[in-house]
XYZ file of C-alpha atoms in Angstrom:
773
model
C 54.929 23.041 33.996
C 56.161 19.851 36.028
C 53.468 17.586 34.402
C 52.939 15.013 37.956
C 51.361 18.430 39.182
C 48.169 20.055 39.327
C 48.951 23.335 38.263
C 49.103 26.646 41.017
C 46.862 28.907 38.174
C 44.184 26.360 37.385
C 40.351 27.285 39.315
C 38.531 25.623 41.251
C 37.230 22.763 38.654
C 41.174 22.319 36.976
C 40.903 23.657 33.684
C 43.631 25.718 32.587
C 42.842 28.221 29.587
C 44.625 26.541 27.357
C 42.957 23.646 27.876
C 42.945 20.544 25.040
C 39.482 19.306 25.963
C 35.168 19.943 27.102
C 33.283 18.018 29.062
C 29.107 17.166 28.821
C 26.428 15.301 29.994
C 25.650 11.705 28.640
C 23.254 10.586 31.056
C 24.408 8.724 34.320
C 28.308 10.723 34.246
C 30.447 12.885 32.261
C 31.896 12.691 29.760
C 35.247 14.513 28.894
C 36.999 15.228 25.181
C 40.648 15.111 25.530
C 41.278 16.807 21.837
C 44.183 14.498 20.339
C 43.853 12.448 23.235
C 41.742 9.514 25.424
C 37.793 10.102 25.958
C 37.209 10.616 30.258
C 33.995 9.736 31.869
C 33.636 10.158 35.188
C 31.080 10.024 38.217
C 30.527 13.032 40.158
C 28.618 11.578 43.124
C 31.930 9.626 42.704
C 33.521 12.873 44.767
C 36.873 12.236 42.146
C 38.061 15.818 39.780
C 39.290 16.497 36.537
C 43.651 17.777 36.525
C 44.213 19.611 33.532
C 48.087 18.645 32.216
C 50.022 20.178 29.798
C 45.962 21.148 28.098
C 44.788 17.603 28.699
C 42.430 16.540 31.071
C 43.058 13.373 33.228
C 40.919 11.649 36.368
C 42.646 12.575 40.055
C 41.387 8.761 41.258
C 42.784 9.030 44.304
C 41.745 12.562 45.241
C 44.954 13.848 45.902
C 45.143 16.917 42.940
C 48.056 15.248 41.831
C 48.654 13.171 38.707
C 50.046 9.955 39.104
C 51.616 7.802 37.005
C 48.654 5.140 36.914
C 46.707 8.085 36.357
C 48.523 9.486 33.472
C 46.525 7.533 30.076
C 49.899 8.619 28.047
C 52.690 6.055 29.253
C 52.358 2.579 29.114
C 49.781 0.486 30.592
C 52.702 -1.780 32.293
C 53.726 1.144 34.219
C 50.614 2.444 34.938
C 49.903 -0.861 36.658
C 53.165 -1.483 38.372
C 52.532 2.282 39.967
C 49.142 1.794 41.284
C 50.875 -2.230 42.211
C 52.950 0.211 44.424
C 50.706 2.197 45.989
C 48.134 -0.704 47.191
C 48.054 -2.203 50.404
C 47.830 -5.126 51.076
C 44.282 -5.555 51.850
C 43.261 -3.532 48.563
C 45.534 -6.206 46.369
C 43.204 -8.942 48.393
C 40.744 -7.513 47.414
C 41.645 -7.104 43.328
C 42.778 -11.408 44.004
C 39.091 -12.499 44.627
C 36.755 -13.087 41.636
C 32.916 -12.890 42.920
C 30.237 -15.399 43.145
C 27.889 -15.720 40.020
C 25.529 -12.578 40.181
C 22.252 -11.256 38.773
C 20.818 -8.576 37.425
C 18.330 -7.971 39.630
C 19.561 -10.120 42.192
C 16.095 -11.846 42.198
C 15.502 -15.629 43.248
C 17.560 -18.852 43.553
C 20.922 -19.202 44.023
C 22.235 -15.919 42.693
C 19.668 -13.988 44.876
C 20.412 -10.976 47.179
C 18.439 -8.753 49.213
C 17.829 -4.871 49.677
C 18.045 -2.858 51.627
C 17.282 -5.813 53.720
C 14.709 -7.160 51.686
C 14.235 -9.549 49.034
C 14.170 -7.494 45.504
C 10.334 -8.046 44.403
C 9.532 -6.445 48.267
C 12.078 -3.711 48.462
C 11.232 -1.465 45.255
C 14.015 -1.494 43.779
C 15.180 -0.603 40.187
C 16.859 -3.608 38.416
C 20.137 -2.019 38.435
C 20.613 -0.691 41.758
C 23.148 -2.554 43.949
C 22.300 -5.523 45.773
C 23.155 -5.121 49.118
C 25.697 -7.553 49.230
C 27.224 -6.017 46.082
C 28.004 -3.336 48.143
C 29.697 -5.223 50.664
C 31.846 -7.310 49.145
C 33.044 -3.817 46.951
C 33.042 -1.915 49.605
C 34.144 -4.093 52.572
C 36.302 -6.238 50.569
C 37.316 -4.175 48.047
C 36.697 -6.551 44.738
C 36.643 -5.869 41.480
C 35.794 -8.787 39.561
C 32.064 -9.352 39.591
C 30.744 -11.994 37.400
C 27.570 -11.241 36.159
C 25.137 -14.225 34.393
C 21.944 -12.819 33.858
C 20.717 -9.331 32.871
C 16.991 -8.707 33.113
C 17.849 -6.337 30.370
C 19.917 -4.379 28.041
C 19.086 -1.001 29.935
C 19.485 -2.923 33.052
C 22.814 -4.054 32.443
C 24.481 -0.305 31.113
C 22.869 1.087 34.152
C 24.261 -1.503 36.554
C 27.390 -0.858 35.115
C 27.232 2.481 36.006
C 26.465 2.104 39.126
C 29.337 -0.189 40.332
C 31.654 2.208 38.500
C 30.076 5.006 40.064
C 30.372 3.041 43.355
C 33.900 1.935 43.310
C 35.714 4.878 41.744
C 35.186 7.095 44.816
C 36.264 4.670 46.629
C 40.539 4.454 47.774
C 42.758 4.318 44.269
C 39.632 4.571 42.705
C 40.495 1.032 40.324
C 37.265 0.007 38.095
C 35.449 -3.443 38.805
C 36.627 -5.376 35.564
C 32.597 -7.287 34.633
C 32.488 -10.742 33.238
C 30.683 -13.494 31.611
C 30.525 -16.939 31.111
C 29.584 -17.597 27.352
C 25.686 -15.737 26.937
C 25.586 -16.103 22.985
C 24.162 -19.288 22.637
C 20.270 -20.189 21.230
C 16.557 -20.653 22.261
C 15.978 -23.603 20.006
C 12.071 -22.447 19.682
C 13.121 -18.998 18.662
C 11.808 -17.182 15.258
C 14.532 -15.826 13.551
C 14.280 -11.623 13.005
C 16.830 -10.075 11.330
C 16.204 -6.747 13.794
C 15.600 -9.249 16.898
C 17.403 -7.660 19.409
C 16.983 -7.380 22.479
C 19.696 -9.868 23.401
C 22.941 -10.656 22.095
C 22.877 -12.464 18.856
C 22.555 -16.375 18.867
C 25.337 -18.561 18.204
C 25.469 -22.366 18.025
C 27.435 -23.656 21.062
C 31.877 -23.717 20.349
C 31.359 -27.841 19.153
C 28.680 -25.902 16.412
C 31.295 -23.308 16.024
C 34.416 -26.454 15.584
C 31.833 -28.190 12.565
C 32.111 -25.163 10.383
C 35.923 -25.915 10.007
C 35.773 -22.514 9.553
C 38.465 -19.639 11.914
C 37.508 -17.032 9.906
C 34.118 -17.047 11.257
C 35.051 -18.370 14.489
C 37.025 -14.656 14.371
C 34.156 -13.145 13.615
C 32.220 -14.860 16.220
C 34.702 -13.227 18.722
C 34.905 -9.900 17.311
C 31.035 -9.503 18.001
C 31.207 -11.139 20.775
C 33.390 -7.544 22.050
C 31.010 -5.645 20.864
C 27.900 -6.650 22.767
C 29.899 -7.708 26.154
C 31.724 -4.056 25.792
C 28.337 -3.026 25.498
C 26.627 -5.094 28.505
C 29.913 -3.621 30.887
C 31.703 -6.886 30.148
C 35.653 -6.480 29.940
C 36.361 -10.127 30.173
C 35.459 -13.285 28.866
C 35.500 -16.548 30.905
C 36.030 -18.181 28.057
C 36.576 -19.733 25.313
C 36.675 -23.311 27.106
C 39.464 -25.186 24.731
C 40.241 -28.385 26.313
C 40.431 -30.686 24.349
C 37.481 -33.376 24.389
C 39.323 -36.372 24.055
C 36.788 -38.389 26.521
C 33.002 -38.475 24.657
C 31.441 -38.970 27.532
C 32.971 -35.564 29.244
C 29.477 -33.964 29.934
C 31.121 -30.844 28.654
C 32.175 -31.944 25.183
C 29.523 -29.565 23.920
C 31.522 -26.892 25.499
C 34.989 -27.057 23.607
C 35.829 -26.972 19.906
C 36.202 -31.029 20.151
C 38.612 -33.704 19.992
C 41.499 -33.000 16.752
C 44.274 -30.878 18.344
C 45.196 -28.745 15.063
C 41.321 -27.622 15.231
C 41.279 -26.442 17.860
C 43.913 -24.476 18.475
C 43.290 -22.832 14.928
C 39.794 -21.962 16.375
C 40.920 -21.138 19.922
C 43.687 -18.997 17.908
C 40.184 -17.988 16.049
C 38.195 -16.394 19.183
C 40.587 -14.975 20.626
C 42.233 -13.217 18.634
C 38.559 -11.688 18.066
C 38.231 -10.894 21.572
C 40.676 -9.379 22.115
C 41.932 -7.223 19.576
C 40.869 -3.024 18.874
C 41.618 -1.449 15.548
C 41.772 2.570 14.773
C 40.418 5.000 16.872
C 39.272 2.100 19.763
C 43.110 0.822 19.911
C 45.381 2.072 22.836
C 48.217 -0.386 22.802
C 49.545 -3.888 20.426
C 45.561 -4.398 19.743
C 44.509 -3.420 22.681
C 41.927 -1.067 23.728
C 38.362 0.142 23.890
C 37.083 -2.585 21.469
C 38.928 -5.174 23.270
C 37.360 -7.997 26.068
C 39.951 -9.635 28.124
C 40.300 -14.156 26.923
C 39.747 -16.342 30.044
C 40.419 -19.714 28.138
C 40.150 -22.445 30.572
C 40.705 -25.044 31.228
C 44.537 -25.797 31.975
C 46.240 -27.963 31.255
C 42.600 -29.303 29.411
C 40.073 -31.095 31.355
C 38.934 -33.862 28.775
C 40.680 -36.978 30.121
C 37.601 -37.422 32.890
C 38.239 -41.095 33.555
C 35.240 -42.536 32.572
C 33.765 -39.447 31.278
C 33.172 -37.912 34.715
C 33.179 -34.594 35.399
C 35.834 -33.301 38.231
C 32.944 -30.381 39.808
C 31.830 -33.486 41.702
C 33.815 -35.877 43.889
C 33.165 -38.694 41.812
C 35.277 -37.027 38.789
C 37.776 -34.859 40.324
C 40.575 -36.973 38.572
C 41.770 -36.770 35.071
C 43.469 -40.025 33.539
C 46.249 -40.125 30.323
C 46.325 -43.657 29.704
C 47.877 -43.180 26.622
C 50.423 -41.054 27.900
C 49.465 -38.246 25.844
C 49.123 -35.044 28.760
C 51.653 -33.108 26.217
C 49.030 -33.240 22.575
C 46.127 -31.736 25.261
C 48.487 -28.297 25.714
C 48.089 -27.417 21.936
C 45.328 -25.388 21.682
C 46.733 -23.152 24.337
C 50.564 -22.886 23.568
C 49.565 -23.734 19.979
C 46.598 -21.677 19.376
C 45.605 -19.114 22.685
C 48.713 -18.487 23.474
C 50.169 -17.498 19.487
C 47.994 -14.963 18.014
C 49.277 -13.059 14.922
C 47.518 -9.995 16.420
C 49.005 -7.525 18.210
C 47.785 -8.536 21.834
C 50.122 -11.658 21.818
C 48.001 -14.407 23.424
C 45.331 -14.601 25.937
C 45.446 -12.460 29.020
C 43.630 -14.782 31.744
C 43.696 -19.290 32.278
C 41.469 -21.001 34.386
C 42.818 -23.902 36.193
C 40.249 -26.798 35.731
C 39.532 -28.798 38.842
C 40.692 -32.243 37.447
C 43.622 -34.230 39.761
C 46.193 -33.921 36.489
C 46.555 -37.782 37.716
C 50.595 -39.083 38.177
C 51.705 -36.116 36.112
C 54.242 -34.084 38.508
C 57.323 -35.161 37.393
C 58.791 -32.875 39.887
C 56.651 -33.194 42.942
C 54.732 -36.096 42.486
C 51.985 -34.315 43.974
C 48.504 -35.562 43.087
C 46.328 -31.965 43.694
C 43.835 -29.887 41.669
C 45.681 -28.037 39.086
C 45.574 -24.566 40.785
C 47.458 -26.356 43.460
C 50.073 -28.282 41.855
C 53.355 -25.759 41.018
C 54.505 -27.887 38.552
C 51.174 -27.414 36.273
C 51.134 -23.572 37.490
C 54.595 -22.044 37.920
C 56.469 -24.793 35.911
C 55.224 -25.627 32.228
C 52.500 -22.430 32.328
C 54.126 -19.957 33.562
C 57.572 -21.554 33.361
C 58.087 -24.119 30.045
C 55.468 -22.208 27.739
C 56.293 -18.181 29.416
C 52.555 -17.538 30.004
C 52.636 -13.795 31.959
C 49.077 -13.653 32.407
C 46.797 -13.902 35.685
C 45.825 -16.754 36.433
C 42.694 -16.970 37.883
C 41.368 -20.435 39.927
C 38.029 -22.337 38.976
C 35.136 -21.153 40.807
C 34.696 -22.522 44.360
C 38.268 -25.072 45.137
C 39.920 -23.164 48.859
C 36.126 -24.342 50.406
C 36.217 -27.972 52.635
C 35.107 -30.494 50.091
C 30.845 -31.101 49.928
C 29.107 -33.919 52.297
C 28.992 -36.884 49.581
C 30.738 -37.807 45.748
C 27.716 -36.554 43.905
C 26.547 -33.132 46.061
C 28.021 -29.900 44.645
C 26.839 -27.742 47.854
C 27.213 -27.233 49.854
C 31.470 -26.628 50.018
C 33.402 -26.348 47.517
C 36.737 -28.133 44.627
C 39.715 -28.553 47.095
C 40.871 -31.723 45.250
C 44.018 -32.910 46.622
C 44.654 -30.944 49.429
C 40.547 -31.726 50.958
C 42.470 -32.541 54.613
C 44.709 -31.326 56.963
C 44.512 -27.831 55.338
C 41.924 -24.794 55.700
C 40.780 -22.980 53.949
C 43.395 -19.616 54.253
C 46.138 -22.529 53.907
C 44.412 -23.534 50.610
C 44.385 -20.142 49.558
C 48.242 -19.721 50.624
C 49.211 -23.160 48.860
C 47.876 -21.608 45.251
C 49.643 -18.395 45.531
C 52.670 -20.016 46.259
C 51.823 -22.067 43.448
C 51.477 -19.446 40.609
C 47.739 -18.154 41.355
C 46.769 -14.872 41.251
C 43.352 -15.037 41.485
C 39.829 -17.014 43.280
C 36.791 -17.353 40.923
C 34.032 -17.420 43.564
C 35.751 -16.496 46.289
C 34.056 -12.295 48.140
C 35.969 -11.871 51.282
C 39.342 -10.932 51.399
C 40.034 -12.299 55.163
C 41.089 -16.031 53.791
C 43.124 -13.818 51.406
C 44.797 -11.940 54.120
C 45.698 -14.439 56.146
C 47.333 -16.356 53.544
C 49.445 -13.710 52.984
C 50.357 -13.692 56.675
C 51.723 -17.080 56.675
C 53.901 -15.934 53.800
C 55.485 -13.121 55.720
C 56.292 -15.517 58.511
C 57.752 -18.045 56.324
C 59.429 -16.266 53.466
C 59.757 -12.482 55.194
C 57.289 -9.247 54.635
C 59.353 -7.977 51.716
C 59.536 -11.351 49.818
C 55.811 -11.720 50.351
C 54.768 -7.774 49.432
C 57.013 -8.640 46.007
C 54.429 -12.362 45.709
C 51.537 -10.140 45.819
C 52.404 -7.324 43.604
C 52.937 -10.028 40.848
C 49.678 -10.668 41.081
C 48.777 -7.092 41.614
C 50.038 -6.004 38.101
C 49.065 -8.422 36.328
C 45.587 -8.353 36.727
C 45.440 -4.557 36.614
C 46.669 -4.676 33.444
C 43.737 -6.046 32.208
C 41.924 -3.421 33.367
C 44.105 -1.191 31.906
C 44.457 -2.230 28.347
C 40.458 -2.033 27.653
C 40.154 1.521 29.112
C 38.361 1.300 32.015
C 40.133 3.185 34.014
C 39.687 6.452 31.152
C 36.109 5.312 31.058
C 34.475 2.613 32.015
C 30.849 3.717 31.793
C 28.574 3.162 29.292
C 25.591 5.314 27.368
C 22.580 3.643 27.552
C 21.004 4.198 24.423
C 23.968 2.814 22.698
C 24.220 -0.127 24.816
C 20.648 -0.948 23.426
C 21.121 -0.041 19.725
C 24.115 -2.102 20.275
C 23.080 -5.753 21.290
C 21.386 -7.879 19.090
C 21.706 -5.376 15.986
C 20.640 -6.726 13.005
C 24.029 -7.619 11.159
C 24.597 -9.251 14.717
C 21.182 -11.326 14.148
C 22.154 -12.496 10.801
C 25.851 -13.556 11.378
C 25.324 -15.507 14.612
C 21.814 -17.309 11.859
C 24.437 -17.647 9.112
C 26.729 -19.820 11.823
C 23.693 -22.269 12.766
C 23.512 -22.815 9.083
C 27.466 -23.475 8.917
C 27.029 -25.200 12.073
C 24.864 -28.395 10.734
C 25.870 -31.807 9.585
C 24.025 -33.849 7.414
C 24.970 -37.169 8.427
C 22.640 -39.318 5.893
C 20.740 -38.840 3.138
C 18.951 -42.321 1.678
C 17.762 -41.902 -1.800
C 18.395 -37.965 -2.027
C 14.737 -36.946 -0.069
C 16.543 -34.132 1.199
C 16.413 -31.417 0.316
C 12.083 -31.829 1.103
C 9.448 -28.810 -0.774
C 8.047 -26.439 1.515
C 4.101 -27.198 1.939
C 4.078 -30.973 2.435
C 2.490 -32.628 5.708
C 4.930 -33.618 8.567
C 4.188 -36.260 11.931
C 6.222 -35.132 14.625
C 6.108 -37.402 17.888
C 5.794 -36.148 20.728
C 8.854 -36.122 23.309
C 8.962 -37.474 27.142
C 10.977 -36.217 29.653
C 10.913 -38.054 33.437
C 11.094 -35.606 36.398
C 14.967 -34.946 37.340
C 16.443 -32.241 37.936
C 18.331 -29.162 37.318
C 22.511 -29.073 37.282
C 21.824 -26.933 40.780
C 20.034 -30.062 42.157
C 16.087 -28.667 41.503
C 14.018 -30.126 40.423
C 12.743 -30.621 36.944
C 9.368 -31.514 36.536
C 7.549 -34.430 34.058
C 6.985 -33.370 30.084
C 5.381 -35.100 27.245
C 5.067 -32.621 24.497
C 6.303 -31.413 21.017
C 10.092 -30.974 20.652
C 9.645 -28.036 18.554
C 7.660 -24.452 18.105
C 4.450 -25.625 16.204
C 3.965 -22.474 14.840
C 7.713 -22.212 13.299
C 7.397 -25.756 11.626
C 3.834 -24.555 10.185
C 5.765 -21.784 8.363
C 7.652 -24.460 6.550
C 4.843 -27.766 6.638
C 1.809 -28.371 7.399
C 1.651 -30.618 10.431
C -0.507 -33.254 11.664
C -1.033 -35.502 14.807
C -2.043 -38.491 12.337
C 0.878 -40.188 10.506
C -1.533 -41.841 7.805
C -1.651 -38.106 6.522
C 1.765 -37.762 6.738
C 3.977 -37.610 3.642
C 7.399 -37.562 6.638
C 7.952 -37.727 10.284
C 10.170 -35.389 11.860
C 11.887 -36.498 14.841
C 13.929 -34.296 16.375
C 15.485 -35.980 19.160
C 18.543 -35.601 21.342
C 21.891 -37.413 22.322
C 21.800 -40.133 25.063
C 21.811 -38.500 28.634
C 22.621 -39.468 31.686
C 21.518 -36.931 33.806
C 22.961 -34.579 36.890
C 25.164 -37.404 37.934
C 26.656 -38.963 35.656
C 29.123 -41.849 36.475
C 27.208 -41.688 40.424
C 25.045 -43.672 41.737
C 24.317 -43.052 45.482
C 22.162 -45.904 45.310
C 24.729 -47.743 44.042
C 26.766 -46.872 46.818
C 23.570 -47.594 49.228
C 23.720 -50.808 48.789
C 27.280 -51.769 49.527
C 28.655 -50.950 46.185
C 31.457 -48.324 45.585
C 29.043 -46.111 44.308
C 30.256 -45.967 40.086
C 28.523 -46.242 37.461
C 29.162 -46.369 33.059
C 28.380 -43.295 31.739
C 26.719 -44.998 28.350
C 26.418 -42.842 25.116
C 23.512 -45.611 23.595
C 19.698 -45.038 24.721
C 18.515 -48.161 25.624
C 20.434 -50.147 28.706
C 24.199 -51.069 28.597
C 25.637 -53.044 31.374
C 29.680 -52.418 31.262
C 31.580 -55.484 29.881
C 34.324 -53.934 28.690
C 34.882 -51.146 31.728
C 37.946 -50.945 32.962
C 38.944 -53.147 36.208
C 41.180 -51.850 38.507
C 40.673 -47.899 37.852
C 43.749 -46.378 36.895
C 42.883 -43.123 39.576
C 41.455 -43.590 43.057
C 41.165 -41.823 46.127
C 43.766 -43.864 49.439
C 41.606 -42.395 51.816
C 39.822 -43.920 54.717
C 36.071 -44.368 53.313
C 36.511 -43.830 50.350
C 36.398 -45.466 46.523
C 40.513 -46.418 45.596
C 39.133 -48.033 42.803
C 36.447 -46.972 40.730
C 35.483 -49.425 38.361
C 32.045 -49.811 37.117
C 32.612 -53.435 35.405
C 29.729 -55.318 34.690
C 27.607 -52.246 35.633
C 23.981 -50.919 34.139
C 23.274 -47.759 32.554
C 20.658 -46.676 30.435
C 20.019 -42.897 29.079
C 17.969 -40.677 31.237
C 16.393 -39.544 28.207
C 15.542 -43.556 26.619
C 12.299 -42.446 25.418
C 13.875 -40.670 21.956
C 15.094 -43.709 20.870
C 10.808 -45.115 21.044
C 10.151 -41.763 18.758
C 12.200 -42.565 16.381
C 11.633 -46.167 16.493
C 7.455 -45.557 16.493
C 7.907 -42.655 13.977
C 9.052 -45.901 11.707
C 6.211 -48.302 12.492
C 3.866 -45.479 12.010
C 5.123 -43.896 8.309
C 4.622 -47.583 7.245
C 7.549 -46.740 5.136
C 7.423 -43.507 4.211
C 9.996 -41.567 5.196
C 12.029 -40.611 8.415
C 13.740 -38.003 9.365
C 15.873 -37.092 12.468
C 16.989 -34.472 13.882
C 20.015 -34.743 16.490
C 20.941 -32.353 18.623
C 24.355 -33.727 19.587
C 26.186 -32.314 23.281
C 28.271 -35.845 22.851
C 29.486 -38.061 20.109
C 26.215 -41.296 20.343
C 25.799 -44.306 19.326
C 23.016 -43.710 16.655
C 23.584 -47.230 15.542
C 19.952 -48.113 17.792
C 17.837 -45.748 15.506
C 20.473 -44.906 12.159
C 18.428 -48.084 9.275
C 15.271 -46.443 10.561
C 16.359 -43.138 9.699
C 16.296 -42.017 6.188
C 17.816 -38.539 6.505
C 19.315 -37.640 9.716
C 21.371 -34.146 10.710
C 22.744 -32.919 13.872
C 23.019 -29.770 15.237
C 25.057 -28.416 17.905
C 22.884 -26.016 19.816
C 20.893 -24.150 17.090
C 17.233 -22.608 16.586
C 14.893 -25.238 14.933
C 14.511 -22.654 12.716
C 17.933 -23.064 10.914
C 17.207 -27.384 10.544
C 13.924 -26.717 9.717
C 16.035 -24.129 6.704
C 18.539 -27.174 6.210
C 15.827 -29.117 5.106
C 13.722 -27.201 3.005
C 16.721 -26.284 1.153
C 17.233 -23.186 1.849
C 20.548 -23.443 2.634
C 23.050 -26.496 1.877
C 24.744 -28.382 4.508
C 28.525 -27.835 5.057
C 29.190 -28.499 8.226
C 31.820 -31.381 8.641
C 31.461 -34.004 11.943
C 34.196 -31.853 14.764
C 34.895 -35.625 16.501
C 34.555 -39.215 15.477
C 30.742 -40.891 16.192
C 31.763 -44.297 18.094
C 30.561 -47.773 16.670
C 29.030 -49.411 20.044
C 30.059 -48.889 23.461
C 32.449 -51.507 23.692
C 35.247 -48.785 20.880
C 34.302 -46.239 23.831
C 35.056 -48.625 26.991
C 38.576 -49.307 25.230
C 39.113 -45.904 23.959
C 42.374 -44.132 25.643
C 40.498 -40.616 27.657
C 43.649 -38.366 26.759
C 44.286 -39.622 22.834
C 41.868 -38.296 20.018
C 40.279 -39.919 17.252
C 41.083 -43.562 18.330
C 38.096 -44.611 18.236
C 35.681 -47.124 16.141
C 33.723 -45.360 13.863
C 29.889 -45.778 13.085
C 29.784 -46.983 9.240
C 25.742 -46.601 8.415
C 23.648 -48.318 6.289
C 24.617 -45.630 2.965
C 27.962 -47.444 3.781
C 28.961 -43.917 4.854
C 31.960 -44.040 8.148
C 31.278 -41.079 10.899
C 34.679 -40.448 11.004
C 36.755 -36.621 12.561
C 35.115 -33.857 9.336
C 32.756 -36.521 7.302
C 29.604 -34.604 6.224
C 27.488 -34.178 2.980
C 25.687 -31.872 0.977
C 23.255 -32.165 -1.511
C 25.978 -33.852 -3.685
C 27.510 -36.270 -1.143
C 30.495 -36.753 0.833
C 31.911 -33.214 1.496
C 35.580 -33.349 0.491
C 37.397 -29.687 -0.084
C 40.462 -27.955 1.658
C 38.997 -28.207 5.338
C 38.776 -32.204 4.795
C 43.083 -31.673 3.285
C 43.494 -29.739 5.723
C 42.232 -31.410 8.608
C 41.926 -35.059 8.145
């Protein structure tokens, strides 16, 4: 029998008498089990059939009655991807090159809202897992197949929504399944109470900086494995993570999402988590370590976004420039080239890379361009693909092709088209990025500009050249869908998903990691651990009204910073310091608010708009700031010199300092214990002397802090970064150089340097400090 043709003797249902497969109803879909082969899943609603060839079952995704190479699960992924890419129209490839804007399930209100039959979700009568009008449109009209999902109402909603998406796209064109993705979603709710069997949501882990504080790559690999299991149960097959930027600039607002500032530690952690994400074993493996237990790792952000001048972030026009005063560009590549691109397992390297918004200022030694990284042929084609041999997917960060926002401190409306703000249409920006080596556009739902870019390329280079260029991207994108088994079975068993997400062993592993991520900085007179049952005084926290990341107003806040019912399981709580044995003060590292580094008020008063980002709580005057700035925008009406020397800044949460100092006075010599939630290195000199004990945490449940304070677990974590002595050293350090600050020395004589931490016996010195410090 010709294996590429359906047998002539097949009955109507396509089943040979010698078939080696059986079919069962799996609820939302049909499951087909091949004896000694792949298990298939398909939806009868999609209209596809099952072919039987050599006794095995295959999905007839393009409904032509013939077993095409891309439909044959016995063939290598590379061969299948190339066959499918050759069959795709330019319109279909353009759709594959899209990555959706953020989608909520259900699409209810806010930035991520949508309609159902033309009505808001709340008025529509739709189920939580129904597809919104907008989702149906970009899946059918624009051929989009990569969906970024934000929130799910529940695991059930996630699984059923996934099944509806897959059933829809399975019946369209060539039957290419959807590759759903997520930004990191395994953080903690600080006030949640740990329960080993809690479930209901994903397991809770410390932020990436907290994972780094464990100095334990094996723990981080296990984190990656659990994330992969839970993501697959939610229908997610690509992680827009890990964030492996080298965080050499201590003021950067995304510091907590990294593995810190040390190149070796960051590389080891990057390698570990990507191994955990991508590796399938035993019966789940398809080929070369990839399989049904794998998720694609989209590591970010090439070539590193952790050296923004003055700590400013490139989501905003005021933070578009990454600078290299220490000529240390190459070290920022280490977490990629020595970490995520050098895996010990079969998958070899991370399957996708996201460049950052930044302009890597004056680093293009070939073309001399200062453009956003996704537009730079030198950054993408010459370095990433050429010098370092990366042939996976390159996906831009979100919304880089739209026109720039109306002001430097605005995120919306508009995009982050840094370096090509003027003289380029939206389609021309797509074309420039494609020719620089980009495969995919984050946050773009419309295929039109990509098709227009194709036509530009065909006019300049010829149809054959541009068709080949588009097929290159198609193959890369398709390989990541084939590798994780979506062409065989993209469907989820809802009951199994509910049992997997947040399962007991995953919750326990996440909580153990939280405990291992908490750094004991100070323990004067060994007052820790504290016995349970003591009486504690907890100051209330104040926050002024402000705005969130998307510019929505946030209300004024004055209340306890911790869940009292949780604390009361450990201590008696009093509002009277005279009755307390200890003060327990919960603070957070200094925050400069949403638009850290820029002031519209300063600009309106005739200044350049640029102000300091401070790592201390009290008022700070930038006497030691650089002047002039290294980078600037030479366009008319823009700031060439972005220096903020001589200007002032005060932390948005300056009240946190008052909490500690007031508690010191109120306790009249009795011990004060501080729990510091750290998002950035912090100038602790303002309050350290007022505290008898300090623990630093990086996004954990408060219960984990209480378990450390009471001795249920011994602290073992180490600082994954330096703590500055003062703001002078912060201003004088070089944005691109790690571990170049003068570190704070506390009243006990301990230096808060990289890899410092205490346990109950004192300063930790072990194989981790030997290896990394």
